[in-house]
Amino acid sequence: MKGGPHAVSGDDDAPPRQPLRIRGLGVAWVVPLLLLGLIVVVDINTTEKFRIISWIVLVPGTAAAICGVWTTAGFAVLSLLAYILVDAAWPSHYQAGLPDFVLIALGGVLATLACAVRLRTERLMLHMRDAVDTTRRTVLRQLPPAWAGLENAAVYLSADTDARVGGDFYDIQPGPYGPRVFVGDVQGKGLGAVATAVALLGTFREAAYHERDLAAVAALLETRMLRHRRYTAGLGRKEGDRFATAVLVGFPVRESGFVEIVNFGHEPPIAVAPGGVRLLPPGDDLPLGMGEFADGPPRAHRVALGAGETLLLVTDGVTEARDGTGMFYPLAKEVTRAVAADPRTAEPARLVAVVRGGTLRHTGGHLADDTTVFAVRRVMGWTPAQIPVRGRLPS
């Protein structure tokens, strides 16, 4: 989940990316140079019936695709000079003449302009990617491997490689009542889904710290979802009745034998231990945003969680991943098999890697939905005294 800003150079002859590099040095210019030499050699060593010197117009065009502006302009001039010298070496009645000269000159100018447009577009895309990365770090902020007494690991895979961020979210919030975990998936795509995820995470980070009861945190999340929907509707955005499935997990400070879980219509967590895998009971609460149809406020359930057991939480990008025949990815079966082969798979980092690799193999690398894999377990030997006190907790 690491991602940083992309460097953008202000030098026109140093494009944002260099497709061909050797030991860090750009060598893209070698390709048009070899093409130039090949055309000249072939034209000189063939008969007058096979004049290809006018093909030299391809040289600045090739440079425009992979080099900088000044390099492309240099190849445009070099191609024109090579054309003049090679064409003059033939008898006058075999020369390509003025029409091809104009063609090569015009081709060089157009190639240089096309290169400038390409570089400007690339720089614009890099700026946009920086904005997307900033959004991603807000929704999916990088967590320390051991945070607030919880060892954790996560991976996020976007179904849209250009977007790089969707409606999936996760976070851990430390607090005086124990760390709380929040993992979910906002219905829909686009910036609207991202904005909803940001709103929910903001409420979670405050409520999970201040509220003693996990059910109270859940109620505030439901309220925030409804407020956000009314807000977007008031702005005239046609996003419909957006909702979010999510799992809210609380790790009580002084009771390590169980966790509290509120499941808002999400995939139930899986408890993974070196000795085996077990599915936790599915939640009975409706997704966030549908509380008006529920028979009461959200309820927190106590679930036993043994020492060394890891909670595996995934979004439907994993459970609904299909192969070429339409079969769903057998998550529990694959995790059980991996743990049986290597008990160390129960460790969060290894578990996340196994699920990520299995999902990609199952789908052939073609994800139909954004995919989040999150694994968390208590740090062995960690004591409640290490909980930061109220007012001194880092954000």
CSV table of C-alpha atoms in Angstrom, one decimal:
chain,number,residue,atom,x,y,z
A,1,MET,CA,0.0,0.0,0.0
A,2,LYS,CA,2.9,2.3,-0.3
A,3,GLY,CA,2.7,5.1,-2.8
A,4,GLY,CA,4.5,8.4,-3.1
A,5,PRO,CA,4.3,11.5,-5.3
A,6,HIS,CA,5.8,11.3,-8.8
A,7,ALA,CA,8.6,13.6,-9.6
A,8,VAL,CA,7.9,16.0,-12.5
A,9,SER,CA,10.8,17.6,-14.3
A,10,GLY,CA,10.5,21.0,-15.9
A,11,ASP,CA,13.1,20.2,-18.6
A,12,ASP,CA,11.4,19.6,-22.0
A,13,ASP,CA,14.2,17.2,-23.0
A,14,ALA,CA,13.7,15.2,-19.8
A,15,PRO,CA,10.3,13.5,-20.2
A,16,PRO,CA,8.5,12.3,-17.1
A,17,ARG,CA,9.2,8.7,-18.0
A,18,GLN,CA,12.0,7.1,-20.0
A,19,PRO,CA,10.8,3.7,-21.4
A,20,LEU,CA,14.4,2.6,-22.2
A,21,ARG,CA,17.0,2.9,-19.4
A,22,ILE,CA,20.3,1.2,-18.7
A,23,ARG,CA,21.8,1.6,-15.2
A,24,GLY,CA,19.6,4.6,-14.7
A,25,LEU,CA,20.6,6.4,-17.9
A,26,GLY,CA,18.0,7.1,-20.6
A,27,VAL,CA,18.9,5.4,-23.9
A,28,ALA,CA,15.7,5.9,-25.8
A,29,TRP,CA,17.6,8.0,-28.4
A,30,VAL,CA,19.4,4.9,-29.5
A,31,VAL,CA,16.3,3.5,-31.2
A,32,PRO,CA,15.7,6.4,-33.7
A,33,LEU,CA,19.5,6.6,-34.3
A,34,LEU,CA,19.7,2.9,-35.3
A,35,LEU,CA,16.6,3.4,-37.5
A,36,LEU,CA,18.3,6.4,-39.2
A,37,GLY,CA,21.5,4.4,-39.8
A,38,LEU,CA,19.6,1.4,-41.2
A,39,ILE,CA,17.6,3.5,-43.7
A,40,VAL,CA,20.8,5.2,-44.9
A,41,VAL,CA,22.8,2.0,-45.3
A,42,VAL,CA,20.0,0.1,-47.1
A,43,ASP,CA,19.4,3.1,-49.5
A,44,ILE,CA,23.0,3.3,-50.4
A,45,ASN,CA,23.5,-0.4,-50.9
A,46,THR,CA,20.5,-1.0,-53.1
A,47,THR,CA,19.8,-0.2,-56.7
A,48,GLU,CA,18.0,2.9,-58.1
A,49,LYS,CA,14.8,0.7,-58.2
A,50,PHE,CA,14.7,0.5,-54.4
A,51,ARG,CA,15.1,4.1,-53.1
A,52,ILE,CA,13.9,4.2,-49.4
A,53,ILE,CA,15.6,7.4,-48.3
A,54,SER,CA,12.2,9.1,-47.9
A,55,TRP,CA,11.5,6.5,-45.2
A,56,ILE,CA,13.8,8.6,-43.0
A,57,VAL,CA,10.7,10.6,-42.1
A,58,LEU,CA,10.0,7.7,-39.7
A,59,VAL,CA,13.0,8.7,-37.6
A,60,PRO,CA,11.7,11.9,-35.9
A,61,GLY,CA,8.3,10.2,-35.6
A,62,THR,CA,9.9,7.4,-33.6
A,63,ALA,CA,11.8,9.9,-31.5
A,64,ALA,CA,8.6,11.8,-30.7
A,65,ALA,CA,7.1,8.6,-29.1
A,66,ILE,CA,10.0,7.9,-26.7
A,67,CYS,CA,12.3,10.9,-26.5
A,68,GLY,CA,12.2,14.5,-25.3
A,69,VAL,CA,11.3,17.6,-27.4
A,70,TRP,CA,14.9,18.7,-28.0
A,71,THR,CA,16.0,15.2,-28.9
A,72,THR,CA,13.1,14.9,-31.3
A,73,ALA,CA,14.0,18.2,-32.9
A,74,GLY,CA,17.6,17.1,-33.2
A,75,PHE,CA,16.6,13.9,-35.1
A,76,ALA,CA,14.3,16.0,-37.3
A,77,VAL,CA,17.3,18.1,-38.4
A,78,LEU,CA,19.6,15.2,-38.6
A,79,SER,CA,17.2,13.3,-40.8
A,80,LEU,CA,16.9,16.2,-43.1
A,81,LEU,CA,20.7,16.5,-43.5
A,82,ALA,CA,21.0,12.8,-44.0
A,83,TYR,CA,18.4,13.0,-46.7
A,84,ILE,CA,20.2,15.8,-48.5
A,85,LEU,CA,23.6,14.0,-48.4
A,86,VAL,CA,22.3,10.6,-49.5
A,87,ASP,CA,20.0,11.8,-52.2
A,88,ALA,CA,22.8,14.0,-53.6
A,89,ALA,CA,25.0,10.9,-53.9
A,90,TRP,CA,22.8,9.5,-56.6
A,91,PRO,CA,22.7,10.7,-60.3
A,92,SER,CA,20.2,13.5,-60.8
A,93,HIS,CA,17.7,11.3,-62.6
A,94,TYR,CA,17.6,8.9,-59.7
A,95,GLN,CA,17.2,11.5,-56.9
A,96,ALA,CA,14.0,11.6,-54.8
A,97,GLY,CA,14.1,15.4,-55.1
A,98,LEU,CA,12.2,18.3,-53.6
A,99,PRO,CA,8.8,16.6,-52.9
A,100,ASP,CA,10.4,14.1,-50.5
A,101,PHE,CA,12.5,16.9,-49.0
A,102,VAL,CA,9.4,18.8,-48.1
A,103,LEU,CA,7.8,15.6,-46.8
A,104,ILE,CA,10.7,15.0,-44.4
A,105,ALA,CA,10.9,18.6,-43.3
A,106,LEU,CA,7.2,18.7,-42.6
A,107,GLY,CA,7.3,15.3,-40.8
A,108,GLY,CA,10.1,16.6,-38.5
A,109,VAL,CA,8.1,19.7,-37.5
A,110,LEU,CA,5.0,17.7,-36.8
A,111,ALA,CA,6.9,15.1,-34.9
A,112,THR,CA,8.4,17.8,-32.7
A,113,LEU,CA,5.0,19.3,-32.0
A,114,ALA,CA,3.6,15.8,-31.3
A,115,CYS,CA,6.4,15.2,-28.8
A,116,ALA,CA,5.6,18.4,-27.0
A,117,VAL,CA,1.9,17.5,-26.7
A,118,ARG,CA,2.8,14.0,-25.5
A,119,LEU,CA,5.0,15.3,-22.7
A,120,ARG,CA,2.5,17.9,-21.6
A,121,THR,CA,-0.2,15.2,-21.4
A,122,GLU,CA,2.1,13.0,-19.4
A,123,ARG,CA,2.9,15.7,-17.0
A,124,LEU,CA,-0.9,16.4,-16.6
A,125,MET,CA,-1.4,12.7,-15.9
A,126,LEU,CA,1.3,12.7,-13.3
A,127,HIS,CA,-0.3,15.7,-11.5
A,128,MET,CA,-3.6,13.9,-11.6
A,129,ARG,CA,-2.0,10.7,-10.2
A,130,ASP,CA,-0.5,12.8,-7.4
A,131,ALA,CA,-4.0,13.9,-6.5
A,132,VAL,CA,-5.3,10.3,-6.6
A,133,ASP,CA,-2.4,9.1,-4.5
A,134,THR,CA,-3.2,11.8,-1.9
A,135,THR,CA,-6.8,10.7,-1.9
A,136,ARG,CA,-5.8,7.1,-1.6
A,137,ARG,CA,-3.5,7.8,1.4
A,138,THR,CA,-6.5,9.5,3.1
A,139,VAL,CA,-8.9,6.6,2.6
A,140,LEU,CA,-6.3,3.8,2.8
A,141,ARG,CA,-3.6,5.3,5.0
A,142,GLN,CA,-0.5,3.3,5.6
A,143,LEU,CA,-0.5,1.8,9.1
A,144,PRO,CA,2.5,0.7,11.1
A,145,PRO,CA,2.9,-3.1,11.1
A,146,ALA,CA,2.1,-3.1,14.9
A,147,TRP,CA,-0.3,-0.4,15.8
A,148,ALA,CA,-2.1,0.0,19.1
A,149,GLY,CA,-1.4,-3.5,20.1
A,150,LEU,CA,-2.6,-5.0,16.8
A,151,GLU,CA,-0.3,-6.6,14.2
A,152,ASN,CA,-1.8,-5.8,10.8
A,153,ALA,CA,-1.3,-6.1,7.1
A,154,ALA,CA,-3.3,-4.9,4.1
A,155,VAL,CA,-3.4,-4.8,0.4
A,156,TYR,CA,-5.7,-2.9,-2.0
A,157,LEU,CA,-6.1,-3.7,-5.7
A,158,SER,CA,-8.2,-1.4,-7.9
A,159,ALA,CA,-10.2,-3.0,-10.7
A,160,ASP,CA,-9.5,0.2,-12.7
A,161,THR,CA,-5.7,0.5,-12.9
A,162,ASP,CA,-6.0,4.2,-14.0
A,163,ALA,CA,-8.3,5.2,-11.1
A,164,ARG,CA,-6.1,3.5,-8.5
A,165,VAL,CA,-8.6,4.1,-5.8
A,166,GLY,CA,-12.3,3.2,-5.2
A,167,GLY,CA,-14.9,2.8,-2.5
A,168,ASP,CA,-13.0,0.2,-0.4
A,169,PHE,CA,-11.6,1.4,3.0
A,170,TYR,CA,-10.0,0.2,6.2
A,171,ASP,CA,-8.5,1.7,9.3
A,172,ILE,CA,-7.4,1.1,12.9
A,173,GLN,CA,-8.2,3.6,15.6
A,174,PRO,CA,-6.5,3.4,19.0
A,175,GLY,CA,-8.4,4.6,22.0
A,176,PRO,CA,-8.8,4.3,25.8
A,177,TYR,CA,-11.4,1.5,25.3
A,178,GLY,CA,-9.2,-0.5,23.1
A,179,PRO,CA,-8.3,-0.4,19.4
A,180,ARG,CA,-11.1,-0.5,16.9
A,181,VAL,CA,-10.9,-1.8,13.3
A,182,PHE,CA,-13.2,-0.6,10.4
A,183,VAL,CA,-13.2,-2.3,7.0
A,184,GLY,CA,-15.8,-1.8,4.3
A,185,ASP,CA,-16.9,-1.2,0.8
A,186,VAL,CA,-19.1,1.7,-0.5
A,187,GLN,CA,-21.6,0.8,-3.1
A,188,GLY,CA,-20.9,2.3,-6.5
A,189,LYS,CA,-17.9,3.8,-8.2
A,190,GLY,CA,-16.2,7.1,-8.8
A,191,LEU,CA,-15.5,10.1,-6.7
A,192,GLY,CA,-18.9,9.8,-5.0
A,193,ALA,CA,-17.9,6.5,-3.5
A,194,VAL,CA,-14.5,7.9,-2.4
A,195,ALA,CA,-16.2,10.9,-0.8
A,196,THR,CA,-18.6,8.6,1.1
A,197,ALA,CA,-15.7,6.5,2.3
A,198,VAL,CA,-13.9,9.6,3.6
A,199,ALA,CA,-17.0,10.7,5.5
A,200,LEU,CA,-17.4,7.3,7.2
A,201,LEU,CA,-13.7,7.1,8.1
A,202,GLY,CA,-13.8,10.6,9.6
A,203,THR,CA,-16.7,9.6,11.8
A,204,PHE,CA,-15.1,6.3,12.7
A,205,ARG,CA,-11.8,7.9,13.8
A,206,GLU,CA,-13.6,10.2,16.2
A,207,ALA,CA,-16.3,8.0,17.5
A,208,ALA,CA,-14.0,4.9,18.0
A,209,TYR,CA,-11.8,7.0,20.2
A,210,HIS,CA,-14.5,8.7,22.3
A,211,GLU,CA,-17.3,6.2,22.6
A,212,ARG,CA,-17.1,3.4,25.2
A,213,ASP,CA,-19.6,1.1,23.6
A,214,LEU,CA,-19.0,-0.3,20.1
A,215,ALA,CA,-22.7,-0.2,19.4
A,216,ALA,CA,-22.6,3.6,19.9
A,217,VAL,CA,-19.9,3.9,17.4
A,218,ALA,CA,-22.0,1.8,15.0
A,219,ALA,CA,-25.0,4.1,15.5
A,220,LEU,CA,-22.9,7.2,14.8
A,221,LEU,CA,-21.7,5.6,11.6
A,222,GLU,CA,-25.3,5.0,10.5
A,223,THR,CA,-26.2,8.5,11.3
A,224,ARG,CA,-23.2,9.9,9.3
A,225,MET,CA,-24.2,7.8,6.3
A,226,LEU,CA,-27.7,9.2,6.3
A,227,ARG,CA,-26.4,12.8,6.8
A,228,HIS,CA,-23.9,12.3,3.9
A,229,ARG,CA,-26.7,11.1,1.6
A,230,ARG,CA,-28.9,14.1,2.5
A,231,TYR,CA,-25.9,16.4,1.9
A,232,THR,CA,-25.1,15.1,-1.5
A,233,ALA,CA,-28.7,15.2,-2.5
A,234,GLY,CA,-28.9,18.8,-1.4
A,235,LEU,CA,-26.0,19.6,-3.7
A,236,GLY,CA,-27.9,18.1,-6.6
A,237,ARG,CA,-25.8,15.1,-7.0
A,238,LYS,CA,-27.7,12.1,-8.4
A,239,GLU,CA,-26.1,9.4,-6.5
A,240,GLY,CA,-29.2,7.6,-5.4
A,241,ASP,CA,-29.5,5.9,-2.0
A,242,ARG,CA,-25.9,5.0,-1.7
A,243,PHE,CA,-25.0,2.5,1.1
A,244,ALA,CA,-21.9,0.7,2.4
A,245,THR,CA,-21.2,-2.7,3.7
A,246,ALA,CA,-18.7,-2.8,6.6
A,247,VAL,CA,-17.4,-4.7,9.6
A,248,LEU,CA,-16.6,-2.9,12.8
A,249,VAL,CA,-14.4,-4.8,15.3
A,250,GLY,CA,-13.5,-3.8,18.8
A,251,PHE,CA,-10.6,-5.3,20.8
A,252,PRO,CA,-11.5,-4.7,24.5
A,253,VAL,CA,-8.6,-3.4,26.6
A,254,ARG,CA,-8.7,-5.8,29.4
A,255,GLU,CA,-10.4,-8.9,27.9
A,256,SER,CA,-8.2,-10.6,25.3
A,257,GLY,CA,-10.3,-13.8,24.9
A,258,PHE,CA,-12.9,-12.2,22.6
A,259,VAL,CA,-13.7,-9.3,20.2
A,260,GLU,CA,-16.8,-7.3,19.6
A,261,ILE,CA,-18.1,-7.2,16.1
A,262,VAL,CA,-20.8,-5.2,14.3
A,263,ASN,CA,-21.4,-6.5,10.8
A,264,PHE,CA,-23.2,-4.1,8.4
A,265,GLY,CA,-24.1,-6.7,5.8
A,266,HIS,CA,-20.5,-7.4,5.0
A,267,GLU,CA,-18.6,-10.6,4.4
A,268,PRO,CA,-18.1,-12.2,7.8
A,269,PRO,CA,-14.5,-12.3,9.1
A,270,ILE,CA,-12.5,-15.4,9.1
A,271,ALA,CA,-10.4,-16.5,12.1
A,272,VAL,CA,-7.1,-18.0,11.0
A,273,ALA,CA,-4.8,-19.8,13.4
A,274,PRO,CA,-1.8,-22.1,12.8
A,275,GLY,CA,-4.1,-25.0,13.8
A,276,GLY,CA,-7.0,-24.2,11.5
A,277,VAL,CA,-9.5,-21.8,10.0
A,278,ARG,CA,-13.0,-21.0,11.2
A,279,LEU,CA,-15.8,-18.8,9.8
A,280,LEU,CA,-17.2,-16.3,12.2
A,281,PRO,CA,-21.0,-15.9,12.3
A,282,PRO,CA,-22.4,-13.6,9.7
A,283,GLY,CA,-23.8,-10.3,10.9
A,284,ASP,CA,-27.5,-9.5,11.3
A,285,ASP,CA,-27.3,-5.7,10.7
A,286,LEU,CA,-28.2,-4.1,7.4
A,287,PRO,CA,-25.6,-2.1,5.4
A,288,LEU,CA,-24.9,1.5,6.5
A,289,GLY,CA,-27.5,3.7,5.0
A,290,MET,CA,-30.3,1.2,5.4
A,291,GLY,CA,-30.9,1.5,9.1
A,292,GLU,CA,-34.4,2.7,8.7
A,293,PHE,CA,-35.4,-0.8,7.5
A,294,ALA,CA,-33.8,-2.5,10.5
A,295,ASP,CA,-35.8,-3.7,13.6
A,296,GLY,CA,-33.5,-1.7,15.9
A,297,PRO,CA,-30.2,0.0,16.4
A,298,PRO,CA,-27.0,-1.8,15.4
A,299,ARG,CA,-25.9,-4.5,17.8
A,300,ALA,CA,-22.4,-5.6,18.9
A,301,HIS,CA,-21.8,-9.3,19.3
A,302,ARG,CA,-19.1,-10.9,21.4
A,303,VAL,CA,-17.1,-13.5,19.5
A,304,ALA,CA,-14.3,-15.6,21.0
A,305,LEU,CA,-10.9,-15.0,19.5
A,306,GLY,CA,-8.0,-17.1,20.8
A,307,ALA,CA,-4.4,-16.0,21.3
A,308,GLY,CA,-2.6,-16.1,18.0
A,309,GLU,CA,-5.7,-16.1,15.9
A,310,THR,CA,-5.8,-13.6,13.0
A,311,LEU,CA,-8.9,-11.9,11.8
A,312,LEU,CA,-9.1,-11.9,8.0
A,313,LEU,CA,-11.4,-9.3,6.5
A,314,VAL,CA,-12.0,-8.9,2.8
A,315,THR,CA,-14.3,-7.0,0.5
A,316,ASP,CA,-16.4,-8.7,-2.2
A,317,GLY,CA,-13.7,-8.2,-4.7
A,318,VAL,CA,-12.2,-11.4,-3.2
A,319,THR,CA,-15.3,-13.4,-2.4
A,320,GLU,CA,-17.0,-12.6,-5.8
A,321,ALA,CA,-13.8,-13.1,-7.9
A,322,ARG,CA,-14.6,-15.4,-10.7
A,323,ASP,CA,-12.4,-17.5,-13.0
A,324,GLY,CA,-12.9,-18.1,-16.7
A,325,THR,CA,-15.7,-20.7,-16.0
A,326,GLY,CA,-17.6,-18.3,-13.7
A,327,MET,CA,-16.6,-20.1,-10.4
A,328,PHE,CA,-16.1,-18.0,-7.3
A,329,TYR,CA,-12.8,-17.9,-5.5
A,330,PRO,CA,-13.0,-20.4,-2.7
A,331,LEU,CA,-11.4,-18.2,0.0
A,332,ALA,CA,-11.9,-20.3,3.1
A,333,LYS,CA,-10.8,-23.5,1.3
A,334,GLU,CA,-7.7,-21.9,-0.1
A,335,VAL,CA,-6.7,-20.3,3.2
A,336,THR,CA,-7.3,-23.7,5.0
A,337,ARG,CA,-5.0,-25.4,2.5
A,338,ALA,CA,-2.3,-22.7,2.8
A,339,VAL,CA,-2.3,-22.9,6.6
A,340,ALA,CA,-2.2,-26.7,6.5
A,341,ALA,CA,0.9,-26.5,4.3
A,342,ASP,CA,2.6,-23.8,6.3
A,343,PRO,CA,1.2,-22.8,9.8
A,344,ARG,CA,3.1,-19.5,9.5
A,345,THR,CA,0.5,-18.4,6.9
A,346,ALA,CA,-1.6,-17.3,9.9
A,347,GLU,CA,0.7,-14.3,10.3
A,348,PRO,CA,-1.1,-11.2,8.9
A,349,ALA,CA,1.5,-10.3,6.3
A,350,ARG,CA,1.8,-13.9,5.0
A,351,LEU,CA,-2.0,-14.3,5.1
A,352,VAL,CA,-2.6,-11.1,3.1
A,353,ALA,CA,0.0,-12.2,0.5
A,354,VAL,CA,-1.6,-15.6,0.1
A,355,VAL,CA,-5.1,-14.2,-0.4
A,356,ARG,CA,-3.8,-11.6,-2.8
A,357,GLY,CA,-1.9,-14.1,-4.9
A,358,GLY,CA,-4.8,-16.6,-4.9
A,359,THR,CA,-7.3,-14.0,-6.0
A,360,LEU,CA,-5.1,-12.8,-8.9
A,361,ARG,CA,-4.4,-16.3,-10.0
A,362,HIS,CA,-8.1,-17.3,-9.9
A,363,THR,CA,-9.1,-14.3,-12.0
A,364,GLY,CA,-6.1,-14.4,-14.3
A,365,GLY,CA,-5.3,-10.9,-13.1
A,366,HIS,CA,-8.6,-9.4,-14.4
A,367,LEU,CA,-10.4,-8.1,-11.3
A,368,ALA,CA,-14.1,-7.2,-11.8
A,369,ASP,CA,-14.2,-5.1,-8.6
A,370,ASP,CA,-12.0,-3.3,-6.2
A,371,THR,CA,-10.3,-5.7,-3.8
A,372,THR,CA,-9.2,-5.2,-0.2
A,373,VAL,CA,-7.5,-7.8,2.0
A,374,PHE,CA,-7.0,-6.9,5.6
A,375,ALA,CA,-5.6,-9.1,8.4
A,376,VAL,CA,-5.2,-8.2,12.0
A,377,ARG,CA,-4.3,-9.9,15.3
A,378,ARG,CA,-3.3,-9.0,18.8
A,379,VAL,CA,0.4,-8.5,19.4
A,380,MET,CA,1.6,-11.3,21.6
A,381,GLY,CA,2.9,-10.0,25.0
A,382,TRP,CA,1.3,-6.6,24.5
A,383,THR,CA,-0.3,-5.2,27.7
A,384,PRO,CA,-3.2,-2.8,28.3
A,385,ALA,CA,-0.8,-0.4,30.0
A,386,GLN,CA,0.6,0.4,26.5
A,387,ILE,CA,-2.7,2.0,25.5
A,388,PRO,CA,-2.1,5.8,25.2
A,389,VAL,CA,-4.2,7.8,27.7
A,390,ARG,CA,-7.0,10.1,26.6
A,391,GLY,CA,-5.6,13.4,25.3
A,392,ARG,CA,-2.2,12.0,24.4
A,393,LEU,CA,-3.2,9.7,21.6
A,394,PRO,CA,-1.5,10.2,18.3
A,395,SER,CA,-3.9,10.7,15.4
